[in-house]
Short mmCIF file of C-alpha atoms and ligand atoms in Angstrom, two decimals:
data_model
loop_
_atom_site.label_atom_id
_atom_site.label_comp_id
_atom_site.label_asym_id
_atom_site.label_seq_id
_atom_site.Cartn_x
_atom_site.Cartn_y
_atom_site.Cartn_z
CA UNK A 4 106.97 185.95 137.85
CA UNK A 5 103.88 186.57 135.67
CA UNK A 6 101.67 183.62 134.73
CA UNK A 7 101.32 183.43 130.97
CA UNK A 8 97.91 183.75 129.32
CA UNK A 9 98.31 180.19 128.11
CA UNK A 10 98.86 178.94 131.68
CA UNK A 11 95.84 180.82 132.96
CA UNK A 12 93.63 179.40 130.22
CA UNK A 13 94.66 175.84 131.14
CA UNK A 14 94.05 176.59 134.84
CA UNK A 15 90.56 177.79 134.02
CA UNK A 16 89.85 174.62 132.06
CA UNK A 17 91.30 172.26 134.69
CA UNK A 18 90.80 174.08 137.96
CA UNK A 19 91.07 171.01 140.19
CA UNK A 20 93.85 168.97 138.56
CA UNK A 21 96.54 168.39 141.13
CA UNK A 22 99.75 166.38 140.75
CA UNK A 23 101.84 165.03 143.59
CA UNK A 24 105.46 164.65 142.54
CA UNK A 25 107.40 162.39 144.91
CA UNK A 26 111.13 163.17 144.99
CA UNK A 27 112.77 166.54 144.31
CA UNK A 28 115.83 165.40 142.37
CA UNK A 29 116.38 166.69 138.84
CA UNK A 30 113.62 164.34 137.57
CA UNK A 31 110.99 165.51 140.07
CA UNK A 32 111.90 169.20 139.80
CA UNK A 33 111.82 169.12 135.97
CA UNK A 34 108.42 167.42 135.94
CA UNK A 35 107.02 169.70 138.65
CA UNK A 36 108.11 172.96 136.98
CA UNK A 37 106.94 171.87 133.51
CA UNK A 38 103.52 170.87 134.86
CA UNK A 39 103.13 174.04 136.93
CA UNK A 40 103.90 176.02 133.79
CA UNK A 41 101.28 173.95 131.95
CA UNK A 42 98.71 175.07 134.51
CA UNK A 43 98.47 172.10 136.87
CA UNK A 44 98.63 172.47 140.63
CA UNK A 45 101.81 170.74 141.81
CA UNK A 46 102.73 169.36 145.23
CA UNK A 47 106.44 168.48 145.23
CA UNK A 48 107.34 166.16 148.12
CA UNK A 49 110.92 165.53 149.23
CA UNK A 50 112.13 163.49 152.18
CA UNK A 51 115.24 165.63 152.66
CA UNK A 52 115.36 169.26 153.81
CA UNK A 53 116.72 170.47 150.45
CA UNK A 54 116.21 170.05 146.71
CA UNK A 55 118.47 168.30 144.20
CA UNK A 56 118.71 164.65 145.29
CA UNK A 57 121.92 163.11 143.98
CA UNK A 58 122.93 166.42 142.37
CA UNK A 59 122.92 168.81 145.31
CA UNK A 60 125.12 170.85 147.63
CA UNK A 61 125.20 171.11 151.40
CA UNK A 62 127.21 172.56 154.26
CA UNK A 63 129.90 169.98 155.01
CA UNK A 64 130.25 169.82 158.79
CA UNK A 65 133.95 168.84 158.70
CA UNK A 66 135.21 171.72 156.56
CA UNK A 67 132.41 174.28 157.17
CA UNK A 68 132.08 174.90 153.44
CA UNK A 69 129.13 174.47 151.08
CA UNK A 70 130.20 171.73 148.68
CA UNK A 71 128.45 169.83 145.90
CA UNK A 72 128.05 166.14 146.73
CA UNK A 73 130.30 165.86 143.65
CA UNK A 74 131.17 167.95 140.61
CA UNK A 75 128.33 167.51 138.12
CA UNK A 76 129.18 168.07 134.48
CA UNK A 77 126.68 168.51 131.67
CA UNK A 78 127.15 168.72 127.93
CA UNK A 79 125.58 170.76 125.13
CA UNK A 80 123.58 167.67 124.10
CA UNK A 81 121.73 167.67 127.47
CA UNK A 82 118.78 169.49 125.93
CA UNK A 83 116.23 168.63 128.62
CA UNK A 84 118.45 169.58 131.54
CA UNK A 85 119.24 172.87 129.80
CA UNK A 86 115.49 173.24 129.10
CA UNK A 87 114.80 172.84 132.84
CA UNK A 88 117.51 175.40 133.72
CA UNK A 89 115.99 177.82 131.17
CA UNK A 90 112.50 177.30 132.58
CA UNK A 91 113.65 178.32 136.08
CA UNK A 92 115.91 181.08 134.72
CA UNK A 93 119.37 179.76 135.67
CA UNK A 94 120.81 178.68 132.30
CA UNK A 95 123.25 181.62 132.43
CA UNK A 96 124.85 180.18 135.58
CA UNK A 97 126.48 177.40 133.57
CA UNK A 98 130.05 177.96 132.44
CA UNK A 99 130.72 176.34 129.05
CA UNK A 100 134.05 175.17 127.69
CA UNK A 101 135.06 173.17 124.62
CA UNK A 102 138.58 172.18 125.60
CA UNK A 103 139.58 169.16 127.63
CA UNK A 104 143.15 169.12 129.00
CA UNK A 105 144.68 165.69 129.55
CA UNK A 106 147.72 165.56 131.84
CA UNK A 107 150.23 162.74 132.13
CA UNK A 108 152.02 162.00 135.42
CA UNK A 109 155.02 164.38 135.28
CA UNK A 110 152.85 167.20 133.93
CA UNK A 111 152.93 166.90 130.12
CA UNK A 112 149.66 168.23 128.72
CA UNK A 113 147.53 167.47 125.65
CA UNK A 114 144.34 169.21 124.65
CA UNK A 115 141.27 167.72 122.99
CA UNK A 116 138.63 169.98 121.51
CA UNK A 117 137.01 171.29 118.34
CA UNK A 118 138.58 173.01 115.32
CA UNK A 119 137.17 174.74 112.22
CA UNK A 120 136.65 171.38 110.48
CA UNK A 121 133.03 170.22 110.05
CA UNK A 122 131.59 167.53 112.34
CA UNK A 123 132.58 164.74 112.79
CA UNK A 124 136.10 165.81 111.83
CA UNK A 125 136.16 168.83 114.17
CA UNK A 126 138.06 167.02 116.92
CA UNK A 127 140.62 165.42 114.61
CA UNK A 128 143.39 168.09 114.49
CA UNK A 129 143.78 168.23 118.27
CA UNK A 130 143.60 164.44 118.62
CA UNK A 131 146.36 164.13 115.99
CA UNK A 132 148.69 166.46 117.92
CA UNK A 133 147.89 165.10 121.40
CA UNK A 134 151.07 163.80 123.13
CA UNK A 135 148.92 161.56 125.30
CA UNK A 136 148.42 159.13 122.39
CA UNK A 137 150.98 157.28 120.26
CA UNK A 138 150.49 157.16 116.47
CA UNK A 139 149.17 153.61 116.96
CA UNK A 140 146.64 154.82 119.56
CA UNK A 141 145.49 157.60 117.22
CA UNK A 142 145.03 155.19 114.33
CA UNK A 143 143.05 152.82 116.55
CA UNK A 144 140.85 155.66 117.83
CA UNK A 145 140.24 156.93 114.29
CA UNK A 146 139.19 153.42 113.21
CA UNK A 147 136.86 153.04 116.20
CA UNK A 148 135.22 156.42 115.62
CA UNK A 149 134.73 155.49 111.97
CA UNK A 150 133.11 152.18 112.93
CA UNK A 151 130.80 153.91 115.42
CA UNK A 152 129.49 156.19 112.66
CA UNK A 153 127.29 153.27 111.70
CA UNK A 154 124.20 152.88 113.88
CA UNK A 155 124.54 150.29 116.64
CA UNK A 156 121.63 147.88 117.12
CA UNK A 157 119.73 149.04 120.22
CA UNK A 158 119.42 145.43 121.41
CA UNK A 159 123.11 144.63 120.88
CA UNK A 160 124.24 142.30 123.66
CA UNK A 161 127.90 143.25 123.20
CA UNK A 162 129.83 145.08 125.91
CA UNK A 163 132.11 148.03 125.17
CA UNK A 164 135.06 145.92 126.36
CA UNK A 165 134.29 143.09 123.91
CA UNK A 166 133.78 145.55 121.07
CA UNK A 167 137.11 147.29 121.78
CA UNK A 168 139.00 143.96 121.64
CA UNK A 169 137.21 143.11 118.40
CA UNK A 170 138.12 146.50 116.94
CA UNK A 171 141.87 146.35 117.55
CA UNK A 172 142.16 149.06 120.20
CA UNK A 173 145.64 149.59 121.63
CA UNK A 174 146.43 149.61 125.35
CA UNK A 175 146.99 153.38 125.25
CA UNK A 176 143.67 154.03 123.52
CA UNK A 177 141.84 151.77 125.97
CA UNK A 178 143.42 153.15 129.14
CA UNK A 179 143.69 156.80 128.25
CA UNK A 180 140.52 157.26 126.22
CA UNK A 181 137.96 154.48 126.53
CA UNK A 182 138.49 153.80 130.25
CA UNK A 183 139.08 157.35 131.34
CA UNK A 184 136.80 159.43 129.16
CA UNK A 185 134.00 157.08 128.12
CA UNK A 186 133.80 154.58 130.99
CA UNK A 187 134.12 157.38 133.51
CA UNK A 188 131.26 159.31 131.82
CA UNK A 189 129.18 156.12 132.10
CA UNK A 190 130.64 155.34 135.55
CA UNK A 191 131.32 151.63 135.04
CA UNK A 192 134.06 149.28 133.89
CA UNK A 193 134.26 148.76 130.13
CA UNK A 194 133.01 145.16 130.34
CA UNK A 195 129.93 146.38 132.21
CA UNK A 196 128.86 148.93 129.59
CA UNK A 197 126.43 148.08 126.79
CA UNK A 198 127.85 149.07 123.40
CA UNK A 199 124.83 151.22 122.37
CA UNK A 200 125.35 153.47 125.41
CA UNK A 201 129.07 153.88 124.70
CA UNK A 202 128.26 154.64 121.05
CA UNK A 203 125.74 157.23 122.14
CA UNK A 204 128.31 159.01 124.32
CA UNK A 205 130.89 158.98 121.52
CA UNK A 206 128.48 160.39 119.00
CA UNK A 207 127.06 163.05 121.29
CA UNK A 208 130.35 164.23 122.81
CA UNK A 209 132.76 163.80 119.92
CA UNK A 210 130.93 163.51 116.61
CA UNK A 211 127.53 165.22 116.24
CA UNK A 212 128.73 168.80 116.69
CA UNK A 213 131.11 170.95 118.71
CA UNK A 214 128.08 172.40 120.50
CA UNK A 215 126.78 168.96 121.56
CA UNK A 216 130.19 168.09 123.02
CA UNK A 217 130.85 171.33 124.88
CA UNK A 218 131.13 170.81 128.62
CA UNK A 219 129.12 172.78 131.18
CA UNK A 220 129.79 173.32 134.88
CA UNK A 221 127.72 175.27 137.36
CA UNK A 222 129.25 178.53 138.60
CA UNK A 223 127.27 178.24 141.84
CA UNK A 224 126.80 175.35 144.29
CA UNK A 225 124.20 172.96 142.83
CA UNK A 226 121.42 173.66 145.35
CA UNK A 227 121.72 177.41 144.61
CA UNK A 228 120.85 176.56 141.00
CA UNK A 229 117.47 175.28 142.17
CA UNK A 230 116.74 178.11 144.63
CA UNK A 231 114.16 179.47 142.18
CA UNK A 232 112.18 176.21 142.02
CA UNK A 233 110.13 176.88 145.18
CA UNK A 234 108.99 180.40 144.16
CA UNK A 235 108.43 179.17 140.58
CA UNK A 236 105.99 176.53 141.85
CA UNK A 237 104.37 178.72 144.50
CA UNK A 238 103.66 181.54 142.02
CA UNK A 239 101.78 178.97 139.94
CA UNK A 240 99.65 177.66 142.80
CA UNK A 241 101.99 174.82 143.78
CA UNK A 242 103.67 173.84 147.03
CA UNK A 243 106.92 172.19 148.07
CA UNK A 244 106.91 169.86 151.08
CA UNK A 245 110.47 169.34 152.33
CA UNK A 246 111.39 166.88 155.12
CA UNK A 247 108.37 164.84 154.04
CA UNK A 248 108.99 161.12 153.61
CA UNK A 249 106.43 159.33 151.44
CA UNK A 250 105.50 155.93 152.91
CA UNK A 251 102.81 154.72 150.54
CA UNK A 252 99.77 155.67 148.47
CA UNK A 253 96.22 154.50 147.89
CA UNK A 254 93.94 154.90 144.87
CA UNK A 255 90.24 155.75 145.20
CA UNK A 256 88.69 154.41 142.02
CA UNK A 257 85.32 156.17 142.58
CA UNK A 258 86.84 159.61 143.01
CA UNK A 259 89.73 158.89 140.64
CA UNK A 260 92.05 160.25 143.28
CA UNK A 261 95.33 159.30 144.92
CA UNK A 262 96.05 159.70 148.62
CA UNK A 263 99.79 159.86 149.25
CA UNK A 264 100.73 158.92 152.82
CA UNK A 265 103.71 160.72 154.33
CA UNK A 266 105.21 160.56 157.82
CA UNK A 267 103.61 163.95 158.52
CA UNK A 268 100.17 163.59 156.92
CA UNK A 269 98.29 162.82 153.70
CA UNK A 270 98.15 164.58 150.33
CA UNK A 271 95.45 163.98 147.73
CA UNK A 272 95.73 164.52 143.98
CA UNK A 273 94.42 163.30 140.65
CA UNK A 274 97.90 162.38 139.46
CA UNK A 275 101.14 161.14 140.99
CA UNK A 276 104.65 161.09 139.58
CA UNK A 277 107.05 158.83 141.47
CA UNK A 278 110.40 160.50 140.63
CA UNK A 279 112.53 158.25 142.78
CA UNK A 280 115.82 156.39 142.41
CA UNK A 281 115.24 152.71 141.64
CA UNK A 282 115.90 151.48 145.18
CA UNK A 283 113.41 153.98 146.69
CA UNK A 284 110.82 152.92 144.09
CA UNK A 285 111.49 149.31 145.09
CA UNK A 286 110.84 150.28 148.73
CA UNK A 287 107.55 151.98 147.81
CA UNK A 288 106.14 149.06 145.76
CA UNK A 289 104.75 147.02 148.71
CA UNK A 290 102.91 150.16 149.89
CA UNK A 291 101.05 150.79 146.62
CA UNK A 292 97.75 149.08 145.69
CA UNK A 293 97.91 145.64 144.06
CA UNK A 294 98.08 146.00 140.27
CA UNK A 295 98.69 143.82 137.28
CA UNK A 296 102.20 144.57 136.12
CA UNK A 297 103.55 145.52 139.57
CA UNK A 298 105.40 142.20 139.84
CA UNK A 299 107.07 142.78 136.46
CA UNK A 300 108.15 146.25 137.58
CA UNK A 301 109.64 144.74 140.77
CA UNK A 302 111.57 142.25 138.62
CA UNK A 303 112.84 145.04 136.36
CA UNK A 304 114.03 147.09 139.34
CA UNK A 305 115.81 144.03 140.77
CA UNK A 306 118.07 143.98 137.69
CA UNK A 307 119.57 147.38 138.47
CA UNK A 308 122.92 147.82 140.16
CA UNK A 309 124.68 150.81 141.69
CA UNK A 310 128.11 152.21 140.93
CA UNK A 311 129.98 154.52 143.32
CA UNK A 312 131.66 157.89 142.66
CA UNK A 313 134.06 159.44 145.17
CA UNK A 314 135.31 163.00 145.44
CA UNK A 315 138.15 164.49 147.45
CA UNK A 316 137.79 168.19 148.27
CA UNK A 317 141.05 169.97 149.11
CA UNK A 318 141.73 173.52 150.28
CA UNK A 319 145.33 174.75 149.84
CA UNK A 320 147.00 177.96 151.01
CA UNK A 321 147.94 178.85 147.41
CA UNK A 322 146.94 178.11 143.83
CA UNK A 323 148.37 174.81 142.61
CA UNK A 324 147.24 175.19 138.96
CA UNK A 325 145.74 177.82 136.70
CA UNK A 326 143.67 175.16 134.88
CA UNK A 327 139.91 175.11 135.48
CA UNK A 328 139.69 171.36 135.03
CA UNK A 329 141.73 168.45 133.67
CA UNK A 330 141.66 164.73 132.99
CA UNK A 331 144.43 162.99 134.93
CA UNK A 332 145.95 160.01 133.11
CA UNK A 333 147.19 156.62 134.32
CA UNK A 334 146.27 157.03 138.00
CA UNK A 335 143.38 156.31 140.38
CA UNK A 336 142.08 159.88 140.40
CA UNK A 337 140.49 160.85 137.10
CA UNK A 338 139.29 164.43 137.08
CA UNK A 339 140.48 167.68 138.65
CA UNK A 340 138.13 170.66 139.06
CA UNK A 341 139.52 173.97 140.24
CA UNK A 342 136.42 175.10 142.12
CA UNK A 343 137.92 178.44 143.13
CA UNK A 344 138.15 179.29 139.44
CA UNK A 345 134.88 177.64 138.36
CA UNK A 346 132.53 178.96 141.03
CA UNK A 347 131.82 182.68 141.21
CA UNK A 348 132.87 184.25 144.50
CA UNK A 349 134.20 181.00 145.92
CA UNK A 350 137.59 182.45 146.93
CA UNK A 351 140.38 180.40 148.52
CA UNK A 352 142.19 177.63 146.68
CA UNK A 353 139.68 174.81 146.46
CA UNK A 354 140.43 171.79 144.28
CA UNK A 355 138.04 168.87 143.81
CA UNK A 356 139.24 165.47 142.59
CA UNK A 357 136.80 162.90 141.24
CA UNK A 358 137.26 159.14 141.05
CA UNK A 359 134.56 157.35 139.08
CA UNK A 360 133.99 153.87 137.65
CA UNK A 361 135.88 152.11 140.42
CA UNK A 362 134.75 150.26 143.50
CA UNK A 363 138.33 149.86 144.81
CA UNK A 364 138.78 153.55 145.70
CA UNK A 365 135.37 153.63 147.42
CA UNK A 366 136.52 150.73 149.61
CA UNK A 367 139.62 152.61 150.91
CA UNK A 368 139.71 154.04 154.44
CA UNK A 369 139.45 157.85 154.65
CA UNK A 370 143.15 158.42 155.44
CA UNK A 371 144.28 156.01 152.71
CA UNK A 372 142.01 157.63 150.10
CA UNK A 373 143.18 161.16 150.94
CA UNK A 374 146.88 160.19 151.03
CA UNK A 375 146.57 158.44 147.66
CA UNK A 376 144.75 161.40 146.09
CA UNK A 377 147.28 163.93 147.41
CA UNK A 378 150.26 161.82 146.32
CA UNK A 379 148.85 161.48 142.82
CA UNK A 380 147.93 165.16 142.59
CA UNK A 381 151.58 166.03 143.27
CA UNK A 382 152.61 164.00 140.21
CA UNK A 383 150.46 166.20 137.98
CA UNK A 384 150.92 169.55 139.72
CA UNK A 385 154.36 169.85 141.38
CA UNK A 386 153.23 173.07 143.14
CA UNK A 387 151.28 170.82 145.54
CA UNK A 388 154.65 170.03 147.24
CA UNK A 389 155.11 173.65 148.38
CA UNK A 390 151.43 174.23 149.19
CA UNK A 391 149.98 173.72 152.64
CA UNK A 392 146.81 171.64 152.81
CA UNK A 393 144.41 173.59 155.00
CA UNK A 394 141.43 171.25 155.07
CA UNK A 395 140.06 168.24 153.26
CA UNK A 396 136.76 166.39 152.84
CA UNK A 397 136.16 162.97 151.32
CA UNK A 398 132.70 162.24 149.90
CA UNK A 399 131.85 158.66 148.96
CA UNK A 400 128.58 158.31 147.08
CA UNK A 401 128.11 154.57 147.07
CA UNK A 402 124.78 154.75 145.19
CA UNK A 403 125.83 157.39 142.69
CA UNK A 404 124.56 155.96 139.41
CA UNK A 405 122.96 152.84 137.96
CA UNK A 406 124.97 150.72 135.53
CA UNK A 407 124.11 150.22 131.85
CA UNK A 408 125.31 146.64 131.17
CA UNK A 409 124.20 144.81 128.00
CA UNK A 410 120.47 144.05 128.15
CA UNK A 411 119.61 146.79 130.67
CA UNK A 412 116.99 148.42 128.41
CA UNK A 413 114.60 145.53 129.14
CA UNK A 414 114.67 146.67 132.78
CA UNK A 415 113.98 150.35 132.18
CA UNK A 416 110.21 150.91 132.32
CA UNK A 417 108.43 153.71 130.50
CA UNK A 418 106.71 156.61 132.29
CA UNK A 419 103.42 154.69 132.20
CA UNK A 420 103.12 152.56 135.35
CA UNK A 421 100.90 149.60 136.28
CA UNK A 422 98.64 152.01 138.26
CA UNK A 423 96.08 154.47 136.89
CA UNK A 424 97.20 158.11 136.81
CA UNK A 425 100.58 157.27 138.39
CA UNK A 426 103.65 157.88 136.26
CA UNK A 427 107.28 156.91 136.74
CA UNK A 428 110.27 159.22 136.46
CA UNK A 429 113.88 159.09 137.62
CA UNK A 430 117.14 158.71 135.70
CA UNK A 431 116.70 154.89 135.56
CA UNK A 432 113.43 154.82 133.57
CA UNK A 433 113.51 154.38 129.78
CA UNK A 434 115.10 157.52 128.40
CA UNK A 435 117.87 155.97 126.29
CA UNK A 436 120.36 157.94 128.37
CA UNK A 437 122.77 156.61 131.00
CA UNK A 438 122.51 157.64 134.66
CA UNK A 439 122.85 161.41 134.32
CA UNK A 440 121.05 164.63 135.15
CA UNK A 441 119.92 164.70 131.52
CA UNK A 442 118.28 161.31 131.93
CA UNK A 443 116.57 162.62 135.09
CA UNK A 444 115.31 165.75 133.31
CA UNK A 445 114.17 163.72 130.29
CA UNK A 446 112.27 161.28 132.49
CA UNK A 447 110.58 164.21 134.27
CA UNK A 448 109.57 165.77 130.96
CA UNK A 449 108.30 162.43 129.61
CA UNK A 450 106.11 161.94 132.72
CA UNK A 451 104.86 165.54 132.44
CA UNK A 452 104.05 164.96 128.75
CA UNK A 453 102.08 161.83 129.70
CA UNK A 454 100.02 163.79 132.26
CA UNK A 455 99.33 166.66 129.83
CA UNK A 456 98.18 164.06 127.34
CA UNK A 457 95.89 162.59 129.98
CA UNK A 458 94.29 165.98 130.87
CA UNK A 459 93.79 166.48 127.12
CA UNK A 460 96.28 169.33 127.01
CA UNK A 461 98.94 167.64 124.89
CA UNK A 462 102.08 169.70 124.56
CA UNK A 463 105.68 168.99 123.69
CA UNK A 464 107.49 169.26 127.01
CA UNK A 465 110.26 166.85 126.01
CA UNK A 466 112.98 168.99 124.44
CA UNK A 467 114.21 167.43 121.15
CA UNK A 468 117.83 166.40 120.62
CA UNK A 469 120.28 168.82 118.98
CA UNK A 470 120.49 168.23 115.27
CA UNK A 471 123.83 166.83 114.07
CA UNK A 472 125.92 169.43 112.23
CA UNK A 473 128.43 169.43 109.36
CA UNK A 474 128.84 166.13 107.58
CA UNK A 475 127.01 164.39 110.41
CA UNK A 476 123.77 165.67 108.91
CA UNK A 477 124.21 163.07 106.18
CA UNK A 478 126.43 160.46 107.81
CA UNK A 479 124.74 157.79 109.93
CA UNK A 480 121.00 157.80 110.46
CA UNK A 481 121.17 158.04 114.23
CA UNK A 482 122.73 156.53 117.25
CA UNK A 483 120.78 153.34 117.34
CA UNK A 484 119.19 151.14 114.73
C1 FAD B 23 128.75 161.55 143.06
C2 FAD B 23 127.91 161.72 141.83
C3 FAD B 23 128.45 162.29 140.69
C4 FAD B 23 127.65 162.44 139.54
N1 FAD B 23 128.16 163.07 138.45
C5 FAD B 23 127.32 163.38 137.43
C6 FAD B 23 127.75 164.22 136.37
O1 FAD B 23 128.89 164.70 136.34
N2 FAD B 23 126.87 164.50 135.38
C7 FAD B 23 125.59 164.00 135.38
O2 FAD B 23 124.82 164.33 134.47
N3 FAD B 23 125.16 163.18 136.36
C8 FAD B 23 125.99 162.87 137.38
N4 FAD B 23 125.54 162.08 138.41
C9 FAD B 23 124.23 161.42 138.29
C10 FAD B 23 123.09 162.38 138.62
O3 FAD B 23 123.30 163.01 139.86
C11 FAD B 23 121.78 161.59 138.69
O4 FAD B 23 121.64 160.81 137.54
C12 FAD B 23 120.57 162.51 138.78
O5 FAD B 23 120.78 163.55 139.71
C13 FAD B 23 119.36 161.66 139.18
O6 FAD B 23 118.23 162.49 139.40
P1 FAD B 23 116.86 161.83 139.83
O7 FAD B 23 115.93 162.93 140.08
O8 FAD B 23 116.49 160.78 138.86
O9 FAD B 23 117.15 161.04 141.20
P2 FAD B 23 117.60 161.61 142.62
O10 FAD B 23 118.53 162.75 142.45
O11 FAD B 23 118.08 160.45 143.41
O12 FAD B 23 116.25 162.20 143.25
C14 FAD B 23 115.31 161.43 143.93
C15 FAD B 23 114.81 162.21 145.13
O13 FAD B 23 113.80 161.43 145.79
C16 FAD B 23 113.92 161.62 147.18
N5 FAD B 23 113.26 160.51 147.85
C17 FAD B 23 113.67 159.22 147.92
N6 FAD B 23 112.76 158.49 148.61
C18 FAD B 23 111.77 159.34 148.96
C19 FAD B 23 110.56 159.17 149.68
N7 FAD B 23 110.17 157.98 150.14
N8 FAD B 23 109.78 160.25 149.90
C20 FAD B 23 110.12 161.48 149.41
N9 FAD B 23 111.27 161.69 148.71
C21 FAD B 23 112.07 160.63 148.50
C22 FAD B 23 115.43 161.66 147.37
O14 FAD B 23 115.78 162.26 148.61
C23 FAD B 23 115.88 162.49 146.18
O15 FAD B 23 115.92 163.86 146.45
C24 FAD B 23 126.32 161.94 139.55
C25 FAD B 23 125.79 161.37 140.71
C26 FAD B 23 126.56 161.30 141.85
C27 FAD B 23 125.92 160.76 143.11
#
């Protein structure tokens, strides 16, 4: 790829500015690529042998197939993640859809999705005809959506669960919409979700515009999406160090330089971005120089908690459904993804089931989890009874996401760290987004913006939010007060 004139001019002005980015998840990759494009020399360091972190694919030894560690879904409102995909030239590998099929045990289907009506009314016609909800559920949902049009105070200490009880939600609305769609997007139980985060998801996915709520899924295994990251960085003078575990770092005040210590050697640079999950950042803290504010950061990290996500990957001898994906109601398993239809050239009959927002499923033994998933799948897709199961893999990601309980914002630090020229990234830092790839990409772009500011090359790397459409342009000033 050609370096742009702009990039070359920055390189000429800052010939020696090097950045070490620790961690090659979405946060680290987004920061690294944005900074390389801005003309800095980037060293991206990853302890594993592949890129992607918690959103990656690998060859599963049990089934001899490349699988994603779990289906990762994005939405039209994920402007920074899409910006990262555009930067590395893979945005066209995302398959977009606006319709969400909900299936009841027994097989009855309802569809949610946009219509010709202007936002925020665009989803109303399909919601009104959905069999999955009683008239009482629909009325309750309509009332709740109306109430959430008003901005929610960012420091609200109310949980989603408490707010739902206060706003007269029916059992059907709670179980089939709030628990399944919203709590599973935030991967926590409703009492463990801060209201402003739930309100944000509702507004982005269901109110702001049909585009913001459209759902994207990769048509290739996740790590293939990032295959271009290494050449992208190398063509701009950067380097990727895989299988390189960072153990600590020291700051030389006189030279204004960091030395990052890895198990295989040392790397020096003017800047560092620690793009790590919160527990890895916690592990690194004792191996960084003493600094005012480090203790507060340790206390903030200690407030974070993990939530698991499990996925069951099944290969059948025949197709069990023509649907690409569906929400499965009233059972332990929540989402079905027909990977043979979603991924280009995948072949076979590969179905992935996802169970989020529950610790009980993650605690099941392998055989129990698979038997439960298969039994439930049969209730939704009777063709499973005739199909032969050829192979199966169970993936339990115990540290999938961090929770967003009331008060969590006080424990999400900004990109600016207690150390000079060291910036924080990772989905858990202060982005206003829950634990998602978008939060990772945003955090990476925020850290990259901070470094560009520091080398006196300010630029707007953070991609702005989509503008609300239709009536939403005038209704409600924003998600949070
Ligand atoms: C099962 C599952 C399902 C999910 N589903 C979705 C979804 O549908 N949609 C969505 O948007 N998000 C989803 N997420 C969340 C999403 O994957 C994360 O929010 C996002 O990938 C976090 O990116 P990150 O770069 O902040 O962190 P990470 O991906 O954790 O990246 C950090 C990187 O740092 C590396 N590292 C750690 N310690 C060191 C060290 N000492 N030295 C060097 N490298 C180190 C790690 O190996 C890792 O590669 C899901 C997550 C999981 C696990």
